CSV table of C-alpha atoms in Angstrom, one decimal:
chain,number,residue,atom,x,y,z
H,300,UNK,CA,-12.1,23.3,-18.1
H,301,UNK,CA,-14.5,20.9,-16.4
H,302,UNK,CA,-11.6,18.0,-16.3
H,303,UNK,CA,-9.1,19.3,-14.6
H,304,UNK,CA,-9.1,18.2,-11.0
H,305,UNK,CA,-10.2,14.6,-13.0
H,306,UNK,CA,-7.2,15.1,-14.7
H,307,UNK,CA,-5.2,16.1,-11.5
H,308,UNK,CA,-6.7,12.9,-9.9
H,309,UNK,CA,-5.9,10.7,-12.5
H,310,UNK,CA,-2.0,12.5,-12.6
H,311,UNK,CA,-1.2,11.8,-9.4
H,312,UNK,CA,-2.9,8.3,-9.2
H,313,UNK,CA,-0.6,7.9,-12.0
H,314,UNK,CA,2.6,9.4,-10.0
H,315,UNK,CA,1.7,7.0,-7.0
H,316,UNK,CA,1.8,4.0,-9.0
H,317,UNK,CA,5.2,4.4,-10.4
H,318,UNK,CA,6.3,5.2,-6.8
H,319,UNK,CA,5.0,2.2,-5.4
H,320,UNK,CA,6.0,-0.4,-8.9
H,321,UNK,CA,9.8,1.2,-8.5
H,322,UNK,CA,10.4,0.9,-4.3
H,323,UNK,CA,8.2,-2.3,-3.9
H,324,UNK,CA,9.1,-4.8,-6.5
H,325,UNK,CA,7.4,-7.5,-4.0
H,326,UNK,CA,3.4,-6.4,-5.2
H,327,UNK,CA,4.3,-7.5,-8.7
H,328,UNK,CA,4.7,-11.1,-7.1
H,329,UNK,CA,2.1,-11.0,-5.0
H,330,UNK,CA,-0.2,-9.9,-7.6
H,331,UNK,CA,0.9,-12.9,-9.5
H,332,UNK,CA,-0.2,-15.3,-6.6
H,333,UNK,CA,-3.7,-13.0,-6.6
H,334,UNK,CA,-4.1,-15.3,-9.7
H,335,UNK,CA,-4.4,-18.7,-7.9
H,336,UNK,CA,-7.6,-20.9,-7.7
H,337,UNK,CA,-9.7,-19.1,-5.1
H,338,UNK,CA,-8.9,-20.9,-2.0
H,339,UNK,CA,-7.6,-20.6,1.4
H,340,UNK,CA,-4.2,-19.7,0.3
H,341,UNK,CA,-5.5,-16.7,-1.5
H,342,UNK,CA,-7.2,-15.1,1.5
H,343,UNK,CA,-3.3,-15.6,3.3
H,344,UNK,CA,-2.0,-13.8,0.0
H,345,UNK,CA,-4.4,-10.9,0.4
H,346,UNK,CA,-3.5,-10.3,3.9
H,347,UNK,CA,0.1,-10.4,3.1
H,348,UNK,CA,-0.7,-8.0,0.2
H,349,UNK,CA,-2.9,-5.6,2.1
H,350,UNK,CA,0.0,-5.3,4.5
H,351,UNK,CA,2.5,-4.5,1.8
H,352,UNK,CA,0.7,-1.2,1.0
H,353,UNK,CA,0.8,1.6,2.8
H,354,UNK,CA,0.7,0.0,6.0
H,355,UNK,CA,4.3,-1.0,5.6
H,356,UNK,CA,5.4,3.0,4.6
H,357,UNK,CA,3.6,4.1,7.9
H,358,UNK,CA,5.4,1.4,10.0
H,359,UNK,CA,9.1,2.1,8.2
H,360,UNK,CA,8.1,5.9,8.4
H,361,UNK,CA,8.6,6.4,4.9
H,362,UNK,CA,5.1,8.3,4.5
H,363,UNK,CA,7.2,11.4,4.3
H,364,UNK,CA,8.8,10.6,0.4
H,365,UNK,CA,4.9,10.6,-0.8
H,366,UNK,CA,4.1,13.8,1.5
H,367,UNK,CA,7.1,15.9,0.0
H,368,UNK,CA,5.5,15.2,-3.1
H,369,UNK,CA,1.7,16.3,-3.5
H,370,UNK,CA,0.5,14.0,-2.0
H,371,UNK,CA,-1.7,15.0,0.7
H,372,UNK,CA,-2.5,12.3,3.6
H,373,UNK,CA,-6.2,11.4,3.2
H,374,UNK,CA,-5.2,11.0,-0.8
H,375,UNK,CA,-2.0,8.7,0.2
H,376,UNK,CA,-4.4,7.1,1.7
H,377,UNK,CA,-7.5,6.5,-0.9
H,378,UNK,CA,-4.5,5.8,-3.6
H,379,UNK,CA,-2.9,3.1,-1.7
H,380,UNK,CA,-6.6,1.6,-1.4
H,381,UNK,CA,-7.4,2.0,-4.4
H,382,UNK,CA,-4.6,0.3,-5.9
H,383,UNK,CA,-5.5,-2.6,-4.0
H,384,UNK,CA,-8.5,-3.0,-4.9
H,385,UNK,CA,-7.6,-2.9,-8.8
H,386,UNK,CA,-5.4,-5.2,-8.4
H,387,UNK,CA,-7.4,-7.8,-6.6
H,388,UNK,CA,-10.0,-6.7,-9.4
H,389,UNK,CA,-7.6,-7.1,-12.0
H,390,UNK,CA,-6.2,-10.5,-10.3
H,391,UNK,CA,-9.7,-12.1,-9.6
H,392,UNK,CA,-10.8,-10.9,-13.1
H,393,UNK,CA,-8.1,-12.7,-14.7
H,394,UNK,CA,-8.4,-16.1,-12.1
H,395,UNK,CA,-11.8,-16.2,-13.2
H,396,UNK,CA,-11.1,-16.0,-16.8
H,397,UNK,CA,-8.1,-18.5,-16.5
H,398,UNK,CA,-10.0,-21.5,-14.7
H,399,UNK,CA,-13.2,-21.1,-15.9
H,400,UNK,CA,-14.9,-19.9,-12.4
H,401,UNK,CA,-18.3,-18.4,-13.4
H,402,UNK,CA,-19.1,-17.1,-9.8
H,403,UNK,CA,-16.0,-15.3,-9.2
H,404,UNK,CA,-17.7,-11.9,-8.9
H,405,UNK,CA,-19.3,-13.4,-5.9
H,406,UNK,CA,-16.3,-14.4,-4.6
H,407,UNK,CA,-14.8,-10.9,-5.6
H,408,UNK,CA,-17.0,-9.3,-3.4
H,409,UNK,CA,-15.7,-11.7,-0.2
H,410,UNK,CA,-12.3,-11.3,-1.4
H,411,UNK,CA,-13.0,-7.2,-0.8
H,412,UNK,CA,-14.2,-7.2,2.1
H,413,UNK,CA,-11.6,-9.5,2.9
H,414,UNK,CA,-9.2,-6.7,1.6
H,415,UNK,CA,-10.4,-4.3,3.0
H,416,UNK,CA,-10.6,-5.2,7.0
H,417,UNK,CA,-7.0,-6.5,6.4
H,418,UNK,CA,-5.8,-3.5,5.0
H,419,UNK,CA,-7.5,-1.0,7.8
H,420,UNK,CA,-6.5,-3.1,10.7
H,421,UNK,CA,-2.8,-3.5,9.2
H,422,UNK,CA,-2.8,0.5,9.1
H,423,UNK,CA,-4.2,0.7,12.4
H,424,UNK,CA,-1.3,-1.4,13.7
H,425,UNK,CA,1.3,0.7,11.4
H,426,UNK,CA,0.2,3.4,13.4
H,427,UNK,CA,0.1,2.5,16.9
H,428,UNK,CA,3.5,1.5,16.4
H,429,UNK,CA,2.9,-2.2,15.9
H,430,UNK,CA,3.6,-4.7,13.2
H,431,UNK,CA,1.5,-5.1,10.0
H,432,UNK,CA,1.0,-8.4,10.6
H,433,UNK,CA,0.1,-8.6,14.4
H,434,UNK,CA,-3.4,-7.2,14.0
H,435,UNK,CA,-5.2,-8.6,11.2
H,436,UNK,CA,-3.2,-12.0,11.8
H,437,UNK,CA,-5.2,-12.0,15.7
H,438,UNK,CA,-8.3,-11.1,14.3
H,439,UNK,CA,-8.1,-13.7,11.8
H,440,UNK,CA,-7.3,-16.4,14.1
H,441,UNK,CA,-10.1,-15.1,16.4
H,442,UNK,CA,-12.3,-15.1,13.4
H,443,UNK,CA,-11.8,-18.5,12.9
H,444,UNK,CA,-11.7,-19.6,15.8
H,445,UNK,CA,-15.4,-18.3,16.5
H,446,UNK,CA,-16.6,-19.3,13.3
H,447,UNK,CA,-15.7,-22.9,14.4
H,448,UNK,CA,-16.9,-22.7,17.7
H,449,UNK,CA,-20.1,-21.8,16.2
H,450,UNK,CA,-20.0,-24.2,13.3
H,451,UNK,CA,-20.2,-22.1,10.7
């Protein structure tokens, strides 16, 4: 059949999201703060969220419980991603629906990007043996700082 590595795909994504709902209770929290009014706090939630993924299995070494299973690396990877970015979707979806926000696919798009620079730099941190947090929280702060300096 045609389907089958779709099928395959969509099994394992499957398998990886029942991993990560049963050993990280925490992202079922978070993704209820994903549903506040789109402010400052919510970019502070996404970087705590982006660092909860798989940054936090590379740093605590636990990358080998997915690999034993068939998972491959790049798809750990692209799964882990991709999970956070359905569930900002999902979160910024409902937030929109819930206070009436008609721009918030604009503001999705920010919150992405957002997402996804938090989530590589917290993985590049994971892996040089640094914290999740160290990274992204100094680029952030440096980001800021700039974009003050500069009045922007």
């Amino acid at each position: 059949m045609r389907n089958e590595p779709l099928l395959r795909l969509v099994r394992t994504f499957e398998a990886f999201l029942q991993i990560e709902t049963i050993r990280k209770p925490l992202l079922g929290l978070m993704f209820f703060l994903l549903l506040l009014p789109r402010s400052g706090l919510l970019f502070l939630v996404i970087l705590f969220f982006a660092a909860a993924l798989l940054p936090r299995d590379v740093q605590s070494r636990h990358t080998g419980l997915y690999l034993a299973l068939p998972f491959t690396r790049p798809s750990l990877f692209f799964h882990s991603f991709l999970t956070g970015l359905f569930l900002l979707l999902l979160g910024a979806a409902i937030g929109g629906a819930l206070f009436g926000d008609a721009v918030w696919p604009t503001k999705f798009a920010a919150m992405t990007v957002f997402f996804t620079t938090m989530f590589s730099l917290s993985l590049i941190g994971a892996a040089a043996g640094r914290d999740t947090l160290t990274l992204p929280v100094l680029s952030l702060f440096a980001d800021v700082t700039t974009g003050a300096a500069l009045g922007a």
